[in-house]
PDB file of C-alpha atoms in Angstrom:
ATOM      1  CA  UNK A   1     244.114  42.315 172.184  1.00  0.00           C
ATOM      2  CA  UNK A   2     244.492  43.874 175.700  1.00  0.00           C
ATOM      3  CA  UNK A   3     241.938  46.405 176.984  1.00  0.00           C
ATOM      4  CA  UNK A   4     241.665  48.466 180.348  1.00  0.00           C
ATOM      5  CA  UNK A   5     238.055  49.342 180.920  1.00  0.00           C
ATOM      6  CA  UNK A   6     236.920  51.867 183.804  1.00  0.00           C
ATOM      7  CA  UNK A   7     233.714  51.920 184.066  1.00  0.00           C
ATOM      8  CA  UNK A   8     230.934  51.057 186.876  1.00  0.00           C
ATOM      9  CA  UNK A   9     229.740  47.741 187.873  1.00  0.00           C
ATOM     10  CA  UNK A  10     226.247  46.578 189.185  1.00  0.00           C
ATOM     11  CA  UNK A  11     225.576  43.156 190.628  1.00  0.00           C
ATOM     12  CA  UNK A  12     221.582  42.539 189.001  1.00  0.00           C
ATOM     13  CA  UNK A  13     221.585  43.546 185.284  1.00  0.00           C
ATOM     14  CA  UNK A  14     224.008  44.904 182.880  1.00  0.00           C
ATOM     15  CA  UNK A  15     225.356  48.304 183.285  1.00  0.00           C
ATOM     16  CA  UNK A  16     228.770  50.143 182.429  1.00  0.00           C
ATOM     17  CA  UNK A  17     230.988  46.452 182.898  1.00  0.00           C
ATOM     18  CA  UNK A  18     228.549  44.346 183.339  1.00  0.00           C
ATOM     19  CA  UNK A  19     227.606  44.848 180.170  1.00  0.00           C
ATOM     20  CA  UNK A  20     230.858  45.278 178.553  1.00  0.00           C
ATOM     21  CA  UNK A  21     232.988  43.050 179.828  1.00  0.00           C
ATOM     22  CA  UNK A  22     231.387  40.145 178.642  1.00  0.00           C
ATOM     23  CA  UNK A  23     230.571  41.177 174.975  1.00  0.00           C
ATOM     24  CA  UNK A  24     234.063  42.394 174.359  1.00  0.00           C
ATOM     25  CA  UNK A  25     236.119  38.858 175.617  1.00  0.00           C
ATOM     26  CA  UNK A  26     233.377  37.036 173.592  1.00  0.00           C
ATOM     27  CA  UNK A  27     235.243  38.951 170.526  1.00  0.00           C
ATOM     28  CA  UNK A  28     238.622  37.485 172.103  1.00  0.00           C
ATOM     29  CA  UNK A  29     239.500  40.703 173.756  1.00  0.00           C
ATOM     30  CA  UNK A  30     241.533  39.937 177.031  1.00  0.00           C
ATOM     31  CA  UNK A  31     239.903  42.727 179.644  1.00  0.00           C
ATOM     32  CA  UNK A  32     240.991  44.354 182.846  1.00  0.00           C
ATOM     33  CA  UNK A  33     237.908  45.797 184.536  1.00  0.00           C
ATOM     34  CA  UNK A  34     238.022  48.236 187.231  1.00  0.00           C
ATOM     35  CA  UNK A  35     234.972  49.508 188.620  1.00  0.00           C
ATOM     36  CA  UNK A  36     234.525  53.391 189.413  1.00  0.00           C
ATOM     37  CA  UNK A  37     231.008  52.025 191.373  1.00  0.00           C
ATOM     38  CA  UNK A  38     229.860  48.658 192.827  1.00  0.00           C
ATOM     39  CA  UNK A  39     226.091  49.047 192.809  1.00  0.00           C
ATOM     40  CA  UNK A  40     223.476  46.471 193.499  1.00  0.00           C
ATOM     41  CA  UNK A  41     221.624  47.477 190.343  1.00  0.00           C
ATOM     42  CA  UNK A  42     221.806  50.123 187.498  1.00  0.00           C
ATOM     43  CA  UNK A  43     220.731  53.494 188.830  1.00  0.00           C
ATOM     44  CA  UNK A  44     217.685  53.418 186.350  1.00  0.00           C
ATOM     45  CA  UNK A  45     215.517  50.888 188.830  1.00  0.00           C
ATOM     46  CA  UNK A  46     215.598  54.498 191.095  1.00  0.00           C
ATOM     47  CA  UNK A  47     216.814  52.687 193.970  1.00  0.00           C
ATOM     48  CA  UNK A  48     220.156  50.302 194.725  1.00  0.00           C
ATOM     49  CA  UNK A  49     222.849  49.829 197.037  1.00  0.00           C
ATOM     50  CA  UNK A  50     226.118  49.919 196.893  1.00  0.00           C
ATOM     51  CA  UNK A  51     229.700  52.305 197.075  1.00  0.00           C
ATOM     52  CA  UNK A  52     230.983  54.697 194.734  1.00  0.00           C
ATOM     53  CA  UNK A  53     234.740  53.731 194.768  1.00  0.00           C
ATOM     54  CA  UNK A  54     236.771  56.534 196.436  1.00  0.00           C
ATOM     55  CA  UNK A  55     238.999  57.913 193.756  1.00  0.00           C
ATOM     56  CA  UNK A  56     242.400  57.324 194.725  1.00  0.00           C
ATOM     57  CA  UNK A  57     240.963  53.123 195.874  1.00  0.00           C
ATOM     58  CA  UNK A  58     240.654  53.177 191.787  1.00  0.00           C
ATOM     59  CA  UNK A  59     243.532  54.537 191.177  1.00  0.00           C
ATOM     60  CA  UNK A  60     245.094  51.784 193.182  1.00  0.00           C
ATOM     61  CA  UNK A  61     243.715  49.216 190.933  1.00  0.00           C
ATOM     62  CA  UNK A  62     245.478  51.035 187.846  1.00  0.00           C
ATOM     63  CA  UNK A  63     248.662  51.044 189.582  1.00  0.00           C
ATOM     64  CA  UNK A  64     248.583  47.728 190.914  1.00  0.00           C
ATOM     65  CA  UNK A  65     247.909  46.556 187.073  1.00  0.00           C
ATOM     66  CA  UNK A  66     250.915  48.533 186.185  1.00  0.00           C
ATOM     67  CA  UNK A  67     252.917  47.143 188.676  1.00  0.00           C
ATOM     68  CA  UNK A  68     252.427  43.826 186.898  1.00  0.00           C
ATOM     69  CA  UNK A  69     254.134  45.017 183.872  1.00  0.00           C
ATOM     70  CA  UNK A  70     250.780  44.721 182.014  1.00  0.00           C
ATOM     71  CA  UNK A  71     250.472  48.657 180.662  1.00  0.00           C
ATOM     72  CA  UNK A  72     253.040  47.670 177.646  1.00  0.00           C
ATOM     73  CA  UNK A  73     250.527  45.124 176.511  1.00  0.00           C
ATOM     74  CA  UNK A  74     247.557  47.311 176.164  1.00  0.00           C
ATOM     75  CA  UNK A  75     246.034  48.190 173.317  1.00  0.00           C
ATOM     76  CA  UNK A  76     243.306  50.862 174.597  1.00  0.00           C
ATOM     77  CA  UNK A  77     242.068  52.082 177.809  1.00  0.00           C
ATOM     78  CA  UNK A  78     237.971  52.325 177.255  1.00  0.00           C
ATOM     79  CA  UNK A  79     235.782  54.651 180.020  1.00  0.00           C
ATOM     80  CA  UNK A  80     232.418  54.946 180.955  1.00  0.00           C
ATOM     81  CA  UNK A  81     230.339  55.811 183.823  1.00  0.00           C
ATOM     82  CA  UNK A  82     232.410  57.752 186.248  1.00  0.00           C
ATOM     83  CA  UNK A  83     230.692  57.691 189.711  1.00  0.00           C
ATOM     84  CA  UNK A  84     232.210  60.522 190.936  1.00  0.00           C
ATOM     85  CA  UNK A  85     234.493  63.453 190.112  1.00  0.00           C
ATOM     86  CA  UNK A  86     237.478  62.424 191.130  1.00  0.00           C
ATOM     87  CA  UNK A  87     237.414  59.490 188.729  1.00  0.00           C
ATOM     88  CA  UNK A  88     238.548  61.837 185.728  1.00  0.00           C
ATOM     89  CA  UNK A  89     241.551  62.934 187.028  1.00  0.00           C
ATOM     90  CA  UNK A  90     242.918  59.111 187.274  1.00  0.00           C
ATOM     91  CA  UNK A  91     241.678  57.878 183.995  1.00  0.00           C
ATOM     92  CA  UNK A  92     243.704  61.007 182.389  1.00  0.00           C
ATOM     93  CA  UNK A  93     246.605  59.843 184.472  1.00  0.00           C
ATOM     94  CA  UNK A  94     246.026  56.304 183.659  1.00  0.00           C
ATOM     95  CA  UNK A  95     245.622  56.939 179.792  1.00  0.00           C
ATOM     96  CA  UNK A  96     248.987  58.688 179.819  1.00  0.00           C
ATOM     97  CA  UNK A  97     250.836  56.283 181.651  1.00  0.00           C
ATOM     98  CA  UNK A  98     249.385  53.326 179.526  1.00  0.00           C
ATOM     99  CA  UNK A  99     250.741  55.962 176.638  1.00  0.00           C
ATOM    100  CA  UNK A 100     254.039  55.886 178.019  1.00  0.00           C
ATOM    101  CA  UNK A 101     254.201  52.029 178.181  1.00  0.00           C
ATOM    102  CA  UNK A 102     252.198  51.344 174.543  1.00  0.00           C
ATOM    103  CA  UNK A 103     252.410  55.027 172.718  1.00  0.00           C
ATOM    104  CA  UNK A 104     250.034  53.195 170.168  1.00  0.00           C
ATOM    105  CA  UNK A 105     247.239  52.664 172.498  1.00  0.00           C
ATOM    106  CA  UNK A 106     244.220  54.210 172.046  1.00  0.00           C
ATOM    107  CA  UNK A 107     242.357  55.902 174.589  1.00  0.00           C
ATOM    108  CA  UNK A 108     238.037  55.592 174.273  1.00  0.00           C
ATOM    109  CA  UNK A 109     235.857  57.739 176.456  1.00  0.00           C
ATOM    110  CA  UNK A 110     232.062  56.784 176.241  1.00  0.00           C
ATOM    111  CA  UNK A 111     230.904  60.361 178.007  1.00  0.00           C
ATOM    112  CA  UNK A 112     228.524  59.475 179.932  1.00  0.00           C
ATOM    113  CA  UNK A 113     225.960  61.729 181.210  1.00  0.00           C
ATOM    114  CA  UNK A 114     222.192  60.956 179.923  1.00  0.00           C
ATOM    115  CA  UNK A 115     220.248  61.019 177.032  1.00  0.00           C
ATOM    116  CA  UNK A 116     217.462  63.057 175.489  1.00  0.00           C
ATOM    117  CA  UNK A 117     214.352  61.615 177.559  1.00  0.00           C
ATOM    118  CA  UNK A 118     216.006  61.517 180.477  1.00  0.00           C
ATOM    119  CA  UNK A 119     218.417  64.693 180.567  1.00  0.00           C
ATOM    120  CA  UNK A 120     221.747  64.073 182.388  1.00  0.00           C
ATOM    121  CA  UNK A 121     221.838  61.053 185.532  1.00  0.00           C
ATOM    122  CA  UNK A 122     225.270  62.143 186.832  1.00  0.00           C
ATOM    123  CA  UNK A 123     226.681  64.287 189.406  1.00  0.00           C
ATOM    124  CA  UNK A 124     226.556  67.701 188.324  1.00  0.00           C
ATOM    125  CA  UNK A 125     230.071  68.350 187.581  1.00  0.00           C
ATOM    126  CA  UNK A 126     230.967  65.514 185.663  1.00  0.00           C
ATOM    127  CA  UNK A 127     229.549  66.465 182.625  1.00  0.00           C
ATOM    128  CA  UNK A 128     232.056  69.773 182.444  1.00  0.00           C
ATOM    129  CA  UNK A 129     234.668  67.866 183.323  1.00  0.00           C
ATOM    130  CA  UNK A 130     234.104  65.120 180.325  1.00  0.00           C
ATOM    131  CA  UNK A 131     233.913  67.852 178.107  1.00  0.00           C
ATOM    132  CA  UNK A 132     236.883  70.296 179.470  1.00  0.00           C
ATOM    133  CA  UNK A 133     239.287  67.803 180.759  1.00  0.00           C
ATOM    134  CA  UNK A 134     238.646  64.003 179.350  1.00  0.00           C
ATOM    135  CA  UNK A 135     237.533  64.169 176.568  1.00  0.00           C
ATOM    136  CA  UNK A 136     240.309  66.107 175.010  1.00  0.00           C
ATOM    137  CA  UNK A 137     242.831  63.697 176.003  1.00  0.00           C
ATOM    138  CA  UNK A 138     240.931  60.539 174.238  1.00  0.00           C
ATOM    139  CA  UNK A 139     241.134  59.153 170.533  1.00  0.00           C
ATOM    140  CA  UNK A 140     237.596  57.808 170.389  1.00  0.00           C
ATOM    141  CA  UNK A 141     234.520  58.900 171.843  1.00  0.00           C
ATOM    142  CA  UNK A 142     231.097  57.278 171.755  1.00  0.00           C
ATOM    143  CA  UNK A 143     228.252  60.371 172.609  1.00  0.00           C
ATOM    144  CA  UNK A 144     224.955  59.848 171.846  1.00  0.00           C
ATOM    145  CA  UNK A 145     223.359  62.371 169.862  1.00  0.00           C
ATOM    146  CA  UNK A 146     221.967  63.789 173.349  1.00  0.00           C
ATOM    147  CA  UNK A 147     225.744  64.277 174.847  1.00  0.00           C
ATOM    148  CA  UNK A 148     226.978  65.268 171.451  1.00  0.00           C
ATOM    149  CA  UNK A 149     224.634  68.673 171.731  1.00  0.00           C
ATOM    150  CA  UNK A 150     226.022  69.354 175.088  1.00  0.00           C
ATOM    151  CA  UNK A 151     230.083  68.642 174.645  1.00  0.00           C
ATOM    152  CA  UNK A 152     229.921  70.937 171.649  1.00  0.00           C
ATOM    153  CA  UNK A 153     226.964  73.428 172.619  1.00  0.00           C
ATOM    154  CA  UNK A 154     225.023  72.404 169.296  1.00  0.00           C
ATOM    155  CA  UNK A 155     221.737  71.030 168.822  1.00  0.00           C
ATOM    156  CA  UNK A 156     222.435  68.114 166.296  1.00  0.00           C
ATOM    157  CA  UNK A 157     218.652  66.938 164.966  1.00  0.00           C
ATOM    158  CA  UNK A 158     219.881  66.765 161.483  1.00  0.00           C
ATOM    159  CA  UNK A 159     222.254  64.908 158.962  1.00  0.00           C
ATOM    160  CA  UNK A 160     224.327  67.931 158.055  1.00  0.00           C
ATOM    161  CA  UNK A 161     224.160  68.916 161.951  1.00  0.00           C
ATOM    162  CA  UNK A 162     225.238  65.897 163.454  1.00  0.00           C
ATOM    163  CA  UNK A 163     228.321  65.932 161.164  1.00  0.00           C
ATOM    164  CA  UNK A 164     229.240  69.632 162.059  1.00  0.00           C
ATOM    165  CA  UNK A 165     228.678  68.425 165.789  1.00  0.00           C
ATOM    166  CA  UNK A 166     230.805  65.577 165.243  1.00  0.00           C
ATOM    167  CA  UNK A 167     233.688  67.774 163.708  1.00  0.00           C
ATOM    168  CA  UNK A 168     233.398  69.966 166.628  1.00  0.00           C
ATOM    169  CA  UNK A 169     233.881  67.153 168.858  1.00  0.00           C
ATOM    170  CA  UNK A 170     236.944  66.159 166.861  1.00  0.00           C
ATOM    171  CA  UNK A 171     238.565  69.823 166.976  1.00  0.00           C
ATOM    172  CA  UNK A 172     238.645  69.409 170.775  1.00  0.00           C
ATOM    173  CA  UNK A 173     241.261  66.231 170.349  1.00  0.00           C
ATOM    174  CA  UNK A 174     239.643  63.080 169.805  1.00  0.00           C
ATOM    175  CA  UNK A 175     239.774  61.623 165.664  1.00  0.00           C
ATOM    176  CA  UNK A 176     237.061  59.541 165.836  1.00  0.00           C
ATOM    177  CA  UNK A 177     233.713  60.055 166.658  1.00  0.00           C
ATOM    178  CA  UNK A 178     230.511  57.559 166.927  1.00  0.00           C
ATOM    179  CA  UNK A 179     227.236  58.893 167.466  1.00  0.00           C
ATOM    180  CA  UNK A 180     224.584  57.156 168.753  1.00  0.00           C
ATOM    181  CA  UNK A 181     220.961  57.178 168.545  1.00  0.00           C
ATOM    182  CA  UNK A 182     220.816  59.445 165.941  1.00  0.00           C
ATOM    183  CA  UNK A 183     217.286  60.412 165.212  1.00  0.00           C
ATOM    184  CA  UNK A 184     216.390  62.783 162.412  1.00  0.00           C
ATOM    185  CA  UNK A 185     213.524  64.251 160.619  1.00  0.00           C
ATOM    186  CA  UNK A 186     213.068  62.905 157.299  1.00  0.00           C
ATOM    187  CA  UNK A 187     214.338  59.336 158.839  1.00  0.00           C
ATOM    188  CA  UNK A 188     212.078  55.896 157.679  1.00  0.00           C
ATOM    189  CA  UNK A 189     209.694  55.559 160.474  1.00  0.00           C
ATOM    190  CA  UNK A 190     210.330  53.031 163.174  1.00  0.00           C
ATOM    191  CA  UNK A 191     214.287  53.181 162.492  1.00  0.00           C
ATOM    192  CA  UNK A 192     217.258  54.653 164.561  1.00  0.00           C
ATOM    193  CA  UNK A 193     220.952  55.570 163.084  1.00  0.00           C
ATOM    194  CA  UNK A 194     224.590  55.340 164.507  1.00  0.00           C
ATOM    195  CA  UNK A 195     227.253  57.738 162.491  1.00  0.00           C
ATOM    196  CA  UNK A 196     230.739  57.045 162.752  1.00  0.00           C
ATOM    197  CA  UNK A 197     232.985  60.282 161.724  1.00  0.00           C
ATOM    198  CA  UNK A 198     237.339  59.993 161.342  1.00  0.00           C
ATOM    199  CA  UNK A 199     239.587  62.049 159.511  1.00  0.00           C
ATOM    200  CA  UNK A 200     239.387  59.473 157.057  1.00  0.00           C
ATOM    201  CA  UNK A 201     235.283  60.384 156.349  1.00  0.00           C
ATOM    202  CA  UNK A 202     231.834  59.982 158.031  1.00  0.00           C
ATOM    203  CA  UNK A 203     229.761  56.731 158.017  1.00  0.00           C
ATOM    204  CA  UNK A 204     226.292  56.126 158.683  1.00  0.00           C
ATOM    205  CA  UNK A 205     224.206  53.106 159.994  1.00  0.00           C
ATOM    206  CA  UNK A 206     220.587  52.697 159.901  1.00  0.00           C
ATOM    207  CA  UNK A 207     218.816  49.930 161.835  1.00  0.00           C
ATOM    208  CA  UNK A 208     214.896  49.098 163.233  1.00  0.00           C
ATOM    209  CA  UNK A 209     213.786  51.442 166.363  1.00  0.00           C
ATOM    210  CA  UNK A 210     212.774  49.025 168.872  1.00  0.00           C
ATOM    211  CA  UNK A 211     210.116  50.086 171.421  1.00  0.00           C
ATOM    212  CA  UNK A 212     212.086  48.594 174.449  1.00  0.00           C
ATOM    213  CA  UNK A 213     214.230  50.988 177.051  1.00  0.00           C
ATOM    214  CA  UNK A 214     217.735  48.992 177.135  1.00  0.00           C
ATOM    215  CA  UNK A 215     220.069  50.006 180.167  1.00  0.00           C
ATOM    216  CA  UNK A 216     223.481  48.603 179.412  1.00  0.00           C
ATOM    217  CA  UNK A 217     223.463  48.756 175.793  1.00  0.00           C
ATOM    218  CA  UNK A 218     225.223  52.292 175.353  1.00  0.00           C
ATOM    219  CA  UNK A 219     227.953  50.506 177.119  1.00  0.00           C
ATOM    220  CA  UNK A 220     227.817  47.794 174.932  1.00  0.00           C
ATOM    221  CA  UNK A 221     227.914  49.926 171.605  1.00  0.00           C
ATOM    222  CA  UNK A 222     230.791  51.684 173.166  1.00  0.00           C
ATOM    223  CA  UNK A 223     232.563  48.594 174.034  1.00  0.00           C
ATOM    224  CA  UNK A 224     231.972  46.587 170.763  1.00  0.00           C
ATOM    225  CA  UNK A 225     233.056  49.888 168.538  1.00  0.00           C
ATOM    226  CA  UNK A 226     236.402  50.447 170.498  1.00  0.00           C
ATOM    227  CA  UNK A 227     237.477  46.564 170.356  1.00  0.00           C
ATOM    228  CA  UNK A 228     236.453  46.581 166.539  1.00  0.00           C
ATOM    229  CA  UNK A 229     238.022  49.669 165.240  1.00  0.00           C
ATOM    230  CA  UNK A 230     241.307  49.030 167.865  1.00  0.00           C
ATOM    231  CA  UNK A 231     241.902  46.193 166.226  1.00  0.00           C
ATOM    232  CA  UNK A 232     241.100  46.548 162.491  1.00  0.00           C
ATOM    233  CA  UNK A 233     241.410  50.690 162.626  1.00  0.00           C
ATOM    234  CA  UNK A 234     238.628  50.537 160.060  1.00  0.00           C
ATOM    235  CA  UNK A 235     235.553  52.555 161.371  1.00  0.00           C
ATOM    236  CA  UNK A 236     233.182  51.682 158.374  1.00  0.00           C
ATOM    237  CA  UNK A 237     234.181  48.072 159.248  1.00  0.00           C
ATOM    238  CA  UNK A 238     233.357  48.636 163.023  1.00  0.00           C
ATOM    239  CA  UNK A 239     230.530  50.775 162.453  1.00  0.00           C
ATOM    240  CA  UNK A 240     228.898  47.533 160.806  1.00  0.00           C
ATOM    241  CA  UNK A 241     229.695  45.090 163.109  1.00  0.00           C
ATOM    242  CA  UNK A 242     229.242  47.210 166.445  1.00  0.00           C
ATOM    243  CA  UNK A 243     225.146  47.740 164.929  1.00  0.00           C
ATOM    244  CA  UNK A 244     224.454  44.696 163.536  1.00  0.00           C
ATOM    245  CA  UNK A 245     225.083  42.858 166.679  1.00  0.00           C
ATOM    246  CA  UNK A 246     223.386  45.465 168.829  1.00  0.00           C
ATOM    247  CA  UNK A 247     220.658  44.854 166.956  1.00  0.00           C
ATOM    248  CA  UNK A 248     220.864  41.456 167.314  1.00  0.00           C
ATOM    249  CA  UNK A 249     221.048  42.244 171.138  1.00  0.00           C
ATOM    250  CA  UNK A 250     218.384  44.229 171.432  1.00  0.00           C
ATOM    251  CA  UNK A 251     216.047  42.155 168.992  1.00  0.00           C
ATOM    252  CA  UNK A 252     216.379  39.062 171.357  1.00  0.00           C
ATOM    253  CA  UNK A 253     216.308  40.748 174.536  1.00  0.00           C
ATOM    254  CA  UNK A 254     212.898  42.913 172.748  1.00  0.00           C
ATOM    255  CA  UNK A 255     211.267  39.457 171.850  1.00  0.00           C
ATOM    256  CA  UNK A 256     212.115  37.719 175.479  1.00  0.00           C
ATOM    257  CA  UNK A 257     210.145  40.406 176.815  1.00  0.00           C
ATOM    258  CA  UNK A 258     212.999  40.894 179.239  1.00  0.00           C
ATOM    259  CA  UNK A 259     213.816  43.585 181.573  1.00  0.00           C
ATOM    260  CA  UNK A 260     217.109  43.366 181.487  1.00  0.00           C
ATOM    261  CA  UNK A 261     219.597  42.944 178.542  1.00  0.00           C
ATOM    262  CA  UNK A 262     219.674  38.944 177.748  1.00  0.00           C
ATOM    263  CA  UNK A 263     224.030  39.809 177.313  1.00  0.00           C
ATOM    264  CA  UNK A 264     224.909  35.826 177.689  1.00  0.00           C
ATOM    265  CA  UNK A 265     222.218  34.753 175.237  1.00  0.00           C
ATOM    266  CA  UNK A 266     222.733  37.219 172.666  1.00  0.00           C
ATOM    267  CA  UNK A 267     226.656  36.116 172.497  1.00  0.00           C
ATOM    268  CA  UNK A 268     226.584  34.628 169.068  1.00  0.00           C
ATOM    269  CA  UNK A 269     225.748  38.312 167.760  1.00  0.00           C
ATOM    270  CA  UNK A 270     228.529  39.452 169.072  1.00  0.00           C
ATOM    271  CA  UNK A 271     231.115  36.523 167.590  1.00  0.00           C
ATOM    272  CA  UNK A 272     229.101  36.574 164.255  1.00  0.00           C
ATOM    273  CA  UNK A 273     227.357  39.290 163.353  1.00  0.00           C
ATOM    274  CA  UNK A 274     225.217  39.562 160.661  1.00  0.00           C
ATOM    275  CA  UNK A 275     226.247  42.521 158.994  1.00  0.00           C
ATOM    276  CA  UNK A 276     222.551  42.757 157.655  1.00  0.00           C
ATOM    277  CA  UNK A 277     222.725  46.470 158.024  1.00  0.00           C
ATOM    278  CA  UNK A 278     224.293  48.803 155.066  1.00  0.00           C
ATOM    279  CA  UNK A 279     227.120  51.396 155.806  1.00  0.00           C
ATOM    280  CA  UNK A 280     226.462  54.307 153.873  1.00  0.00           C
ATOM    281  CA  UNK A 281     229.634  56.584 153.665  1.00  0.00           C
ATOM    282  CA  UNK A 282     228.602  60.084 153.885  1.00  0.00           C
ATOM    283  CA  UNK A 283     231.881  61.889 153.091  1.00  0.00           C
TER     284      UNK A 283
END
């Protein structure tokens, strides 16, 4: 399996693909990376150095992969972090060329824009432009329940909610929706959820909260899910495996008492995970 991931890069820590790279050819994924920023660190340390890649130097990567021949041979196109505004007007290009090549290709946007502690950490357009002009164009997208509320102008805080967010999201073009960090009232205390929601029904995931803030591992719930459910089109199946080796993640990186996400340690979560966690179908 082939996958084109846009997403940002940082030199010190794991962020956009620097966390997802590895994960995802650890699975057997073959992936071409091209980075929308070079930073010296994630963005969350406050301070770091570094270029945001002009747009059209990006979209000279793309075409330079495409001149290789290698767009036919793609099974999805995954993006994250965009940098800048430019950015979504060549992954939309990019998706639809890959399209051309591969028509069954999947395209994954992981919307990036902040969470609910620390409200949005883009520039101020790119959040209008996910919603209005990228992610309409994708099959999968990978919100968290914080970017769910604002692509669909809901407040999802609820079961029943998150589900009519989730169909919202999927009226504006995408079929398959994962949710993360799903936190409800009613919910076992000291646990967190991830929902999965297709045409084919609505999932849910329930897994230990752990106190620890994890930069990086959005990206690699994003990245898991889209290599999981590209390749088996099962999102129960993927919903399982993308949360039990999170988790797994998470838990070691948690007990470490690291800063930053222990990505090459944790690797046998990703090749075998668990599946410790129950899939509770919904719908």
């Amino acid at each position: 399996m082939h996958i084109l991931s846009i997403q940002s890069a940082v030199a010190f820590g794991h962020a956009g693909n620097s966390a997802a790279v590895f994960p995802m050819q650890r699975i057997g994924v073959e992936v071409l990376p091209v980075y929308t920023v070079n930073f010296s660190n994630h963005t969350g340390y406050g301070a770091w150095r570094g270029p945001v890649m002009d747009p059209q130097d990006v979209a000279n990567v793309i075409t330079g992969i495409e001149e290789r021949g290698a767009f036919s041979s793609l099974d999805a196109v995954l993006s994250g972090y965009q940098g800048s505004e430019g950015i979504a007007d060549v992954i939309i290009d990019a998706v639809a060329r890959v399209k051309r090549a591969n028509p069954a290709a999947l395209y994954a946007c992981d919307p990036v824009m902040g969470n609910a502690k620390s409200g949005c950490f883009v520039a101020p357009a790119i959040p209008d432009l996910l919603r209005d002009k990228v992610v309409p164009v994708a099959d999968i997208i990978t919100p968290n329940q914080f970017e769910l509320g604002f692509l669909t102008g809901t407040t999802p805080d609820t079961i029943e909610s998150t589900l009519d967010a989730a169909d919202a999201a999927r009226a504006m073009g995408p079929d398959t929706v994962l949710v993360t960090s799903v936190e409800r009232p009613g919910r076992p205390e000291g646990t967190i959820e991830m929902m999965a929601v297709t045409s084919s029904g609505a999932w849910i995931v329930q897994t230990p909260h752990l106190p620890m803030k994890a930069n990086g591992s959005g990206d690699v719930t994003a990245a898991l899910f889209t290599s999981h459910f590209t390749r088996t089109r099962d999102a129960a199946d993927a919903l399982a495996r993308t949360a039990s080796s999170v988790y797994g993640l998470l838990a070691q990186t948690h007990a470490a008492g690291a800063k930053e996400l222990l990505l090459v340690e944790a690797q046998e979560h990703y090749a075998h995970p668990a599946l410790e966690f129950a899939v509770t179908q919904l719908r």
